[in-house]
Short mmCIF file of C-alpha atoms in Angstrom, two decimals:
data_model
loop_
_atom_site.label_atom_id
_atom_site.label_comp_id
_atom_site.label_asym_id
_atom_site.label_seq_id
_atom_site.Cartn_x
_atom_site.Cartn_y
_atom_site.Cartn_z
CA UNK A 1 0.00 0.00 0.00
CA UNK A 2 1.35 3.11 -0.88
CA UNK A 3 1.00 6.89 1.43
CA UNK A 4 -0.17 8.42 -2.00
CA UNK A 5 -0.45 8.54 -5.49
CA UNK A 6 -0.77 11.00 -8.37
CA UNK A 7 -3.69 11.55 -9.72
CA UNK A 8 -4.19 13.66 -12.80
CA UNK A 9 -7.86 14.93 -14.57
CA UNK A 10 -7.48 16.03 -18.14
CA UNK A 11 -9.76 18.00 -20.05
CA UNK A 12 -10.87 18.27 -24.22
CA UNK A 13 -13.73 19.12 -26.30
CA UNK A 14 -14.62 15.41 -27.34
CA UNK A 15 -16.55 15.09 -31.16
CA UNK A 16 -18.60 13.13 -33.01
CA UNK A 17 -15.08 11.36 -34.17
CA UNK A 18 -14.04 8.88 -31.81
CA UNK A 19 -11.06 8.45 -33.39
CA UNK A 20 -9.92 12.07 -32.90
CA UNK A 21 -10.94 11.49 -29.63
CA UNK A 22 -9.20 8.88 -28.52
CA UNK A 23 -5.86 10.56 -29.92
CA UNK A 24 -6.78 13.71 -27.60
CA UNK A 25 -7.24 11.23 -24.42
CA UNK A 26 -3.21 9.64 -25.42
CA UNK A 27 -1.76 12.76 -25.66
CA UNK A 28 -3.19 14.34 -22.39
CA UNK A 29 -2.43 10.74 -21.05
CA UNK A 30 1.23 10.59 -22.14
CA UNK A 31 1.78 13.97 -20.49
CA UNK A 32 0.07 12.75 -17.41
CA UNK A 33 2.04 9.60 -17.44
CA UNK A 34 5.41 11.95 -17.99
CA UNK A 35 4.22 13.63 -14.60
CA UNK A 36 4.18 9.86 -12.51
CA UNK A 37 0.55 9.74 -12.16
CA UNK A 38 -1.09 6.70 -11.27
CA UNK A 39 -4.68 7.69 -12.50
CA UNK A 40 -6.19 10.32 -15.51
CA UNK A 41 -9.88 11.19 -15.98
CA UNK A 42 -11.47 12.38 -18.64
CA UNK A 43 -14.94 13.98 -19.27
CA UNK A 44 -18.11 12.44 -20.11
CA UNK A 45 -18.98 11.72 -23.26
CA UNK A 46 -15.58 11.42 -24.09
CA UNK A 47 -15.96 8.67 -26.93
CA UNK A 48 -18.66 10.49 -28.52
CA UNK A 49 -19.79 14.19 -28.79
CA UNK A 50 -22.19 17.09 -30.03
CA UNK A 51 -23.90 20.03 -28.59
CA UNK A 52 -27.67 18.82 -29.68
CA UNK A 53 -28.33 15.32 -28.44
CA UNK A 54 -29.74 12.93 -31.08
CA UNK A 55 -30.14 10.18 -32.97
CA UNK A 56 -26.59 10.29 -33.63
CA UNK A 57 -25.77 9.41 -30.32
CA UNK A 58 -27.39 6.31 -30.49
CA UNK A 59 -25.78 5.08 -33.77
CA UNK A 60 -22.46 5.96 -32.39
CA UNK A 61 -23.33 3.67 -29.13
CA UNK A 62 -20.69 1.01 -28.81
CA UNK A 63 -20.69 -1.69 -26.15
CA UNK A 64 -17.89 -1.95 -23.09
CA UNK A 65 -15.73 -4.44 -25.92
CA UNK A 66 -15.80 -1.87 -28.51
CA UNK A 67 -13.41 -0.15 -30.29
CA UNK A 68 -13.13 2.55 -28.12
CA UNK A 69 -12.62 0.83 -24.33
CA UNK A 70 -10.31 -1.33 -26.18
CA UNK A 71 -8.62 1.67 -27.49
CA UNK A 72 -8.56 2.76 -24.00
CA UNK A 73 -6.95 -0.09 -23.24
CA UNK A 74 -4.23 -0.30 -25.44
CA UNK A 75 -3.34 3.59 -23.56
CA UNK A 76 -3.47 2.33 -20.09
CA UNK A 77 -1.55 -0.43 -21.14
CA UNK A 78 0.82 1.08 -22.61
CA UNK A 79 1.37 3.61 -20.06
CA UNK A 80 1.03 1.96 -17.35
CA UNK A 81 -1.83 3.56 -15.81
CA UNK A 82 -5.49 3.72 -14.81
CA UNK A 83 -8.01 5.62 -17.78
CA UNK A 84 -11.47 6.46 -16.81
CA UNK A 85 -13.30 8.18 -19.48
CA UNK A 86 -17.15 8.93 -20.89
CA UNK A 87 -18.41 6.18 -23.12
CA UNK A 88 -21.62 6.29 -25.12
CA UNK A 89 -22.76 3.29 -24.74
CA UNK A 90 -25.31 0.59 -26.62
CA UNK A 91 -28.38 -0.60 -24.93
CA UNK A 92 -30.00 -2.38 -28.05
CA UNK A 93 -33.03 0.04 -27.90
CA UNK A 94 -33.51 3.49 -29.26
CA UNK A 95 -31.56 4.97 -26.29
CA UNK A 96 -28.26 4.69 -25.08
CA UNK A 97 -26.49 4.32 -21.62
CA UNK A 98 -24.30 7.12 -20.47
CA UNK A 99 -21.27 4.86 -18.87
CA UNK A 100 -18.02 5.50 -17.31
CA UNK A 101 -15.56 3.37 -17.65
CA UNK A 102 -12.40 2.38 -15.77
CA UNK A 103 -9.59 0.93 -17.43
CA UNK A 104 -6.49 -0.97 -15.80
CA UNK A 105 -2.79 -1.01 -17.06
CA UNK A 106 -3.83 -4.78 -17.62
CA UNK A 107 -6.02 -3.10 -20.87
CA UNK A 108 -9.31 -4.57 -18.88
CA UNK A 109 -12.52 -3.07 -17.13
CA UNK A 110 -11.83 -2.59 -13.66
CA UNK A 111 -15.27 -0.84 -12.88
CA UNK A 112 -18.04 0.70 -14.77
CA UNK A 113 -20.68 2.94 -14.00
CA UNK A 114 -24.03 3.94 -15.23
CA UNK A 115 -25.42 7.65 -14.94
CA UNK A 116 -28.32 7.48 -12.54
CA UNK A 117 -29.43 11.39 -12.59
CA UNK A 118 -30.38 11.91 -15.62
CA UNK A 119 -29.74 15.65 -16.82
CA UNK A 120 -33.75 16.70 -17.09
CA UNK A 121 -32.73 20.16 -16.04
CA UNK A 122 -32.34 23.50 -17.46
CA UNK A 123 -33.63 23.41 -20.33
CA UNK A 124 -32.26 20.14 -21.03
CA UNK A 125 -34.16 16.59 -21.47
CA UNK A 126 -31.20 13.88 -21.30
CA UNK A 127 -33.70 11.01 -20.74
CA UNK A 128 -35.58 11.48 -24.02
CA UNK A 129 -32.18 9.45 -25.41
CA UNK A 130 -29.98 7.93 -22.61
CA UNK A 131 -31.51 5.17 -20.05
CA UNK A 132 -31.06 5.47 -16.74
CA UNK A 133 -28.34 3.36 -14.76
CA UNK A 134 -29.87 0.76 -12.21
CA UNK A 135 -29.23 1.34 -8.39
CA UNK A 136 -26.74 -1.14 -7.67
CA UNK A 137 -23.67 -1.74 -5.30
CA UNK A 138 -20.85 0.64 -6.49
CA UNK A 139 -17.91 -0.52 -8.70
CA UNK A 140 -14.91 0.42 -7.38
CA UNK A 141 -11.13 -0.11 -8.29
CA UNK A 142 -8.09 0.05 -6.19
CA UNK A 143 -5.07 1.80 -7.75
CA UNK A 144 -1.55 1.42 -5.02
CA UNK A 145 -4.02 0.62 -2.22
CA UNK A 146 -6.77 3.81 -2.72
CA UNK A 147 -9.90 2.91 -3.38
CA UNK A 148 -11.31 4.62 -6.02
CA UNK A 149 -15.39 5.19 -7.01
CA UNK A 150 -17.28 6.56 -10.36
CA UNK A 151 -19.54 9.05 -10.29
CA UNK A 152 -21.18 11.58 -13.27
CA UNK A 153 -21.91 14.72 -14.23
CA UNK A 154 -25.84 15.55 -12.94
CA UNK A 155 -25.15 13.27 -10.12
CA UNK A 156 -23.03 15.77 -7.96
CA UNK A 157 -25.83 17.24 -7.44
CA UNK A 158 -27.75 14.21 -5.16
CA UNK A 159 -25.03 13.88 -2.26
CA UNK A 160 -26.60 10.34 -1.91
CA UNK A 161 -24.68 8.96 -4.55
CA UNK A 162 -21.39 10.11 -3.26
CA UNK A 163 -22.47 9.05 0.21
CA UNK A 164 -23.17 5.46 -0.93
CA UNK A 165 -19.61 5.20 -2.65
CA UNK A 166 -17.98 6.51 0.69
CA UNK A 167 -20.01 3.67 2.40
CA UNK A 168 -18.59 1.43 -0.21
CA UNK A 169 -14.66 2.21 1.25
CA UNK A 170 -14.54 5.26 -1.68
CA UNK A 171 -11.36 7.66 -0.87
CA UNK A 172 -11.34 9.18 -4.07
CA UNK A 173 -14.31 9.76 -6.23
CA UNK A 174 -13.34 10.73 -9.90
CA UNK A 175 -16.67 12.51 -11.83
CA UNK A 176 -16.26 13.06 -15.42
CA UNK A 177 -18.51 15.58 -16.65
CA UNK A 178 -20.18 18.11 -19.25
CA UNK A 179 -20.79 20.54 -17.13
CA UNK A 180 -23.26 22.84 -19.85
CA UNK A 181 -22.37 26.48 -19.42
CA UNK A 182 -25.31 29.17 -18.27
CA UNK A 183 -26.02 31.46 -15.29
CA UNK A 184 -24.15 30.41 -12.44
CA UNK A 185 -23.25 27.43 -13.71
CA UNK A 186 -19.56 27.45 -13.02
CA UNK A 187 -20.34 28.14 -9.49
CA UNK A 188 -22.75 25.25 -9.18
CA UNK A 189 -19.84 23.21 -9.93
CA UNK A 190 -17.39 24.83 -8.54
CA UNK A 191 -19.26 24.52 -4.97
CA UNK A 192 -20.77 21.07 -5.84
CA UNK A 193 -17.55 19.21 -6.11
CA UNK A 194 -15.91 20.91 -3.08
CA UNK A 195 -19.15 20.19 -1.09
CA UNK A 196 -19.20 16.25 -1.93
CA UNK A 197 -15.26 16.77 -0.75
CA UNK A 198 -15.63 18.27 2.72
CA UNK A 199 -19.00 16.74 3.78
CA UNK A 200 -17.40 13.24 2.65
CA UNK A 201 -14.06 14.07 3.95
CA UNK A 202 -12.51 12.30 0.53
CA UNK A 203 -10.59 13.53 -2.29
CA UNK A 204 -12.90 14.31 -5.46
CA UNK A 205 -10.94 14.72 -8.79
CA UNK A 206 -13.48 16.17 -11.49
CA UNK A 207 -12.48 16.35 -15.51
CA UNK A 208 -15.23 18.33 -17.78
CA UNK A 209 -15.40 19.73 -21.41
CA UNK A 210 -13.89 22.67 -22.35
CA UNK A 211 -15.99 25.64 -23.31
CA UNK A 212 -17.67 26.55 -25.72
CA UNK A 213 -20.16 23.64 -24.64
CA UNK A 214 -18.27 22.94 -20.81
CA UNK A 215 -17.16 25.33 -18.67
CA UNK A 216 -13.65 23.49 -18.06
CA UNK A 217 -12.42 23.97 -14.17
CA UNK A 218 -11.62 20.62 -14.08
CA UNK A 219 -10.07 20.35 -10.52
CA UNK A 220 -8.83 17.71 -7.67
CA UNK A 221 -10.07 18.91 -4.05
CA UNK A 222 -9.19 17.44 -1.25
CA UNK A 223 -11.19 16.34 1.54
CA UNK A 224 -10.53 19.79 3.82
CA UNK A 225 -12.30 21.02 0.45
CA UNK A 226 -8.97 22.68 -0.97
CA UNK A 227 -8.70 23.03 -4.43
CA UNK A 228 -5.00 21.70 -5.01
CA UNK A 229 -5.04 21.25 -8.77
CA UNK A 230 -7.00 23.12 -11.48
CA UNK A 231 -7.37 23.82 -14.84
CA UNK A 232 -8.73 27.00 -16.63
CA UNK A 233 -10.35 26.83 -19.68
CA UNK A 234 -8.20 25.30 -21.99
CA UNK A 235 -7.39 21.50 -22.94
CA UNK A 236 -4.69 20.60 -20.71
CA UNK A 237 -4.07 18.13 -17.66
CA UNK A 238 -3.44 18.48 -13.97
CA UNK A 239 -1.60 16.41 -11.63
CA UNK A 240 -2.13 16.33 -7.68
CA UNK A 241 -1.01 14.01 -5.09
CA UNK A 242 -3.49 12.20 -3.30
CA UNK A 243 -2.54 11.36 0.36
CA UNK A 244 -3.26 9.25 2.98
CA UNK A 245 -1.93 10.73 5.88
CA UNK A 246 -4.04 14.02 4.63
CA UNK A 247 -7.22 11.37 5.28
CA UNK A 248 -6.51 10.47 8.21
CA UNK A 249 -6.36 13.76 9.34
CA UNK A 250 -8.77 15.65 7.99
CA UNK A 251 -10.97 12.45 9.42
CA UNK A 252 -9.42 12.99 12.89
CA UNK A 253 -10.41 16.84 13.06
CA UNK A 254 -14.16 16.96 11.53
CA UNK A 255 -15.26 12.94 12.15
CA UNK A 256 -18.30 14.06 10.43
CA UNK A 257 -18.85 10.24 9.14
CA UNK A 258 -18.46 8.40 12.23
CA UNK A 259 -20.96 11.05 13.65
CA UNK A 260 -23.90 11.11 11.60
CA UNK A 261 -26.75 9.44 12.37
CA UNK A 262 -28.35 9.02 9.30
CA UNK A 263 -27.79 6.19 6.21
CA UNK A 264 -28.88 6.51 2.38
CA UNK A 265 -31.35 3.92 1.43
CA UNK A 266 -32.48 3.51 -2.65
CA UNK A 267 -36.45 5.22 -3.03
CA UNK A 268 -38.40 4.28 -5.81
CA UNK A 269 -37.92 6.06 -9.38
CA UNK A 270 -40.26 8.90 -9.86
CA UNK A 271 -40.61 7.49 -13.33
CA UNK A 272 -39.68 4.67 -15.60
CA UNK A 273 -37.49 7.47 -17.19
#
């Protein structure tokens, strides 16, 4: 077990080429990779993008043994590190599943994760094309002895799901996004993330689009809610170090886990979508 690890988030505007895509995530990889880190997230949606969603989402849908996990793969592999990226992903129906997946140095799925919170907000109606994830026990991966949880986009917003993945042994959650720009939006996420963070007392390292569509920040906070990596508003990568003696203490001073009194529990769907 190691007393830390680098972890890096790395941000791009991903396109309806996959290829092109994948050749953004290995460069901002390598130059994670150059820095020693042990981990590099990448936005949602990262195999697949445009602003409108459509039809063209679902045609694009691959499954987790596609061409673009395995290309995923052959990065991690080759690197020697852990990927976790946005994948549009097949369902066999006219919707697809909005999945995160984690990829090992082996090349292989070490956890993937299915968007619960669906992005029926402002303005927006994510549901009409992407199927909801099923409440289930969280995947979780272990990179040099941290455990490590998935979590996406809309769901920052519920502080359930990031409750459930600390109650799963989660020390780090990573949360790609596409964090759509609008009023106050950078300040919903900027607050959001470093909420989840302090109230969890773990380390939360977040990787979105860049703007026009995003509004970039992609940041690593740590669980005293300090923002010790960032990026503005450009492609680019950041690198922090993830530490355990910083979660012990932080743990030590505000125990606010072993002191609540209350547990999450799955409700019932308000709909079928």
């Amino acid at each position: 077990m190691s007393e830390s690890i680098l972890v890096a988030v790395g941000q791009f505007a991903p396109t309806a080429d996959s290829a092109a895509n994948l050749a953004a995530i290995d460069e901002l990889a390598t130059r994670a990779a150059a820095r020693s880190a042990r981990v590099v997230v990448f936005p949602e949606y990262s195999s697949y993008f445009e602003k409108e969603m459509g039809p063209g989402f679902v045609a694009a849908a691959q499954p987790l043994d596609g061409s673009f996990v395995r290309g995923l793969g052959r990065i991690a592999a080759r690197l020697d590190l852990h990927v976790v990226a946005g994948l549009v992903a097949s369902t066999g129906t006219e919707r697809f599943s909005n999945t995160l997946v984690a990829v090992a140095p082996s090349g292989e799925v070490a956890a993937s994760y299915r968007k619960l919170h669906l992005y029926d907000a402002f303005g927006q109606r994510e549901s009409d094309w992407v199927l909801p994830g099923e409440i289930e026990a969280p995947q979780t991966f272990v990179v040099d002895g941290f455990t490590l949880g998935l979590q996406t986009c809309y769901d920052i917003r519920f502080p359930e799901v990031t409750r459930m993945l600390v109650d799963a042994g989660v020390e780090v959650v990573v949360l790609p996004a596409e964090w759509v720009r609008g009023p106050l939006k950078e300040h919903h996420w900027r607050t959001l993330v470093t909420a989840r963070a302090i109230e969890n007392t773990i380390y939360v390292a977040a990787a979105d689009h860049v703007p026009p569509v995003g509004v970039g920040n992609s940041m690593i906070v740590d669980p005293h809610g300090v923002e010790i990596a960032a990026i503005g508003d450009e492609p680019g990568i950041a690198v922090a170090e993830v530490r355990r003696d910083r979660l012990t203490d932080v743990r030590r001073v505000n125990p606010a886990l072993a002191l609540r009194r209350f547990r999450v529990v799955p409700a019932e769907p308000a709909s079928d979508r």
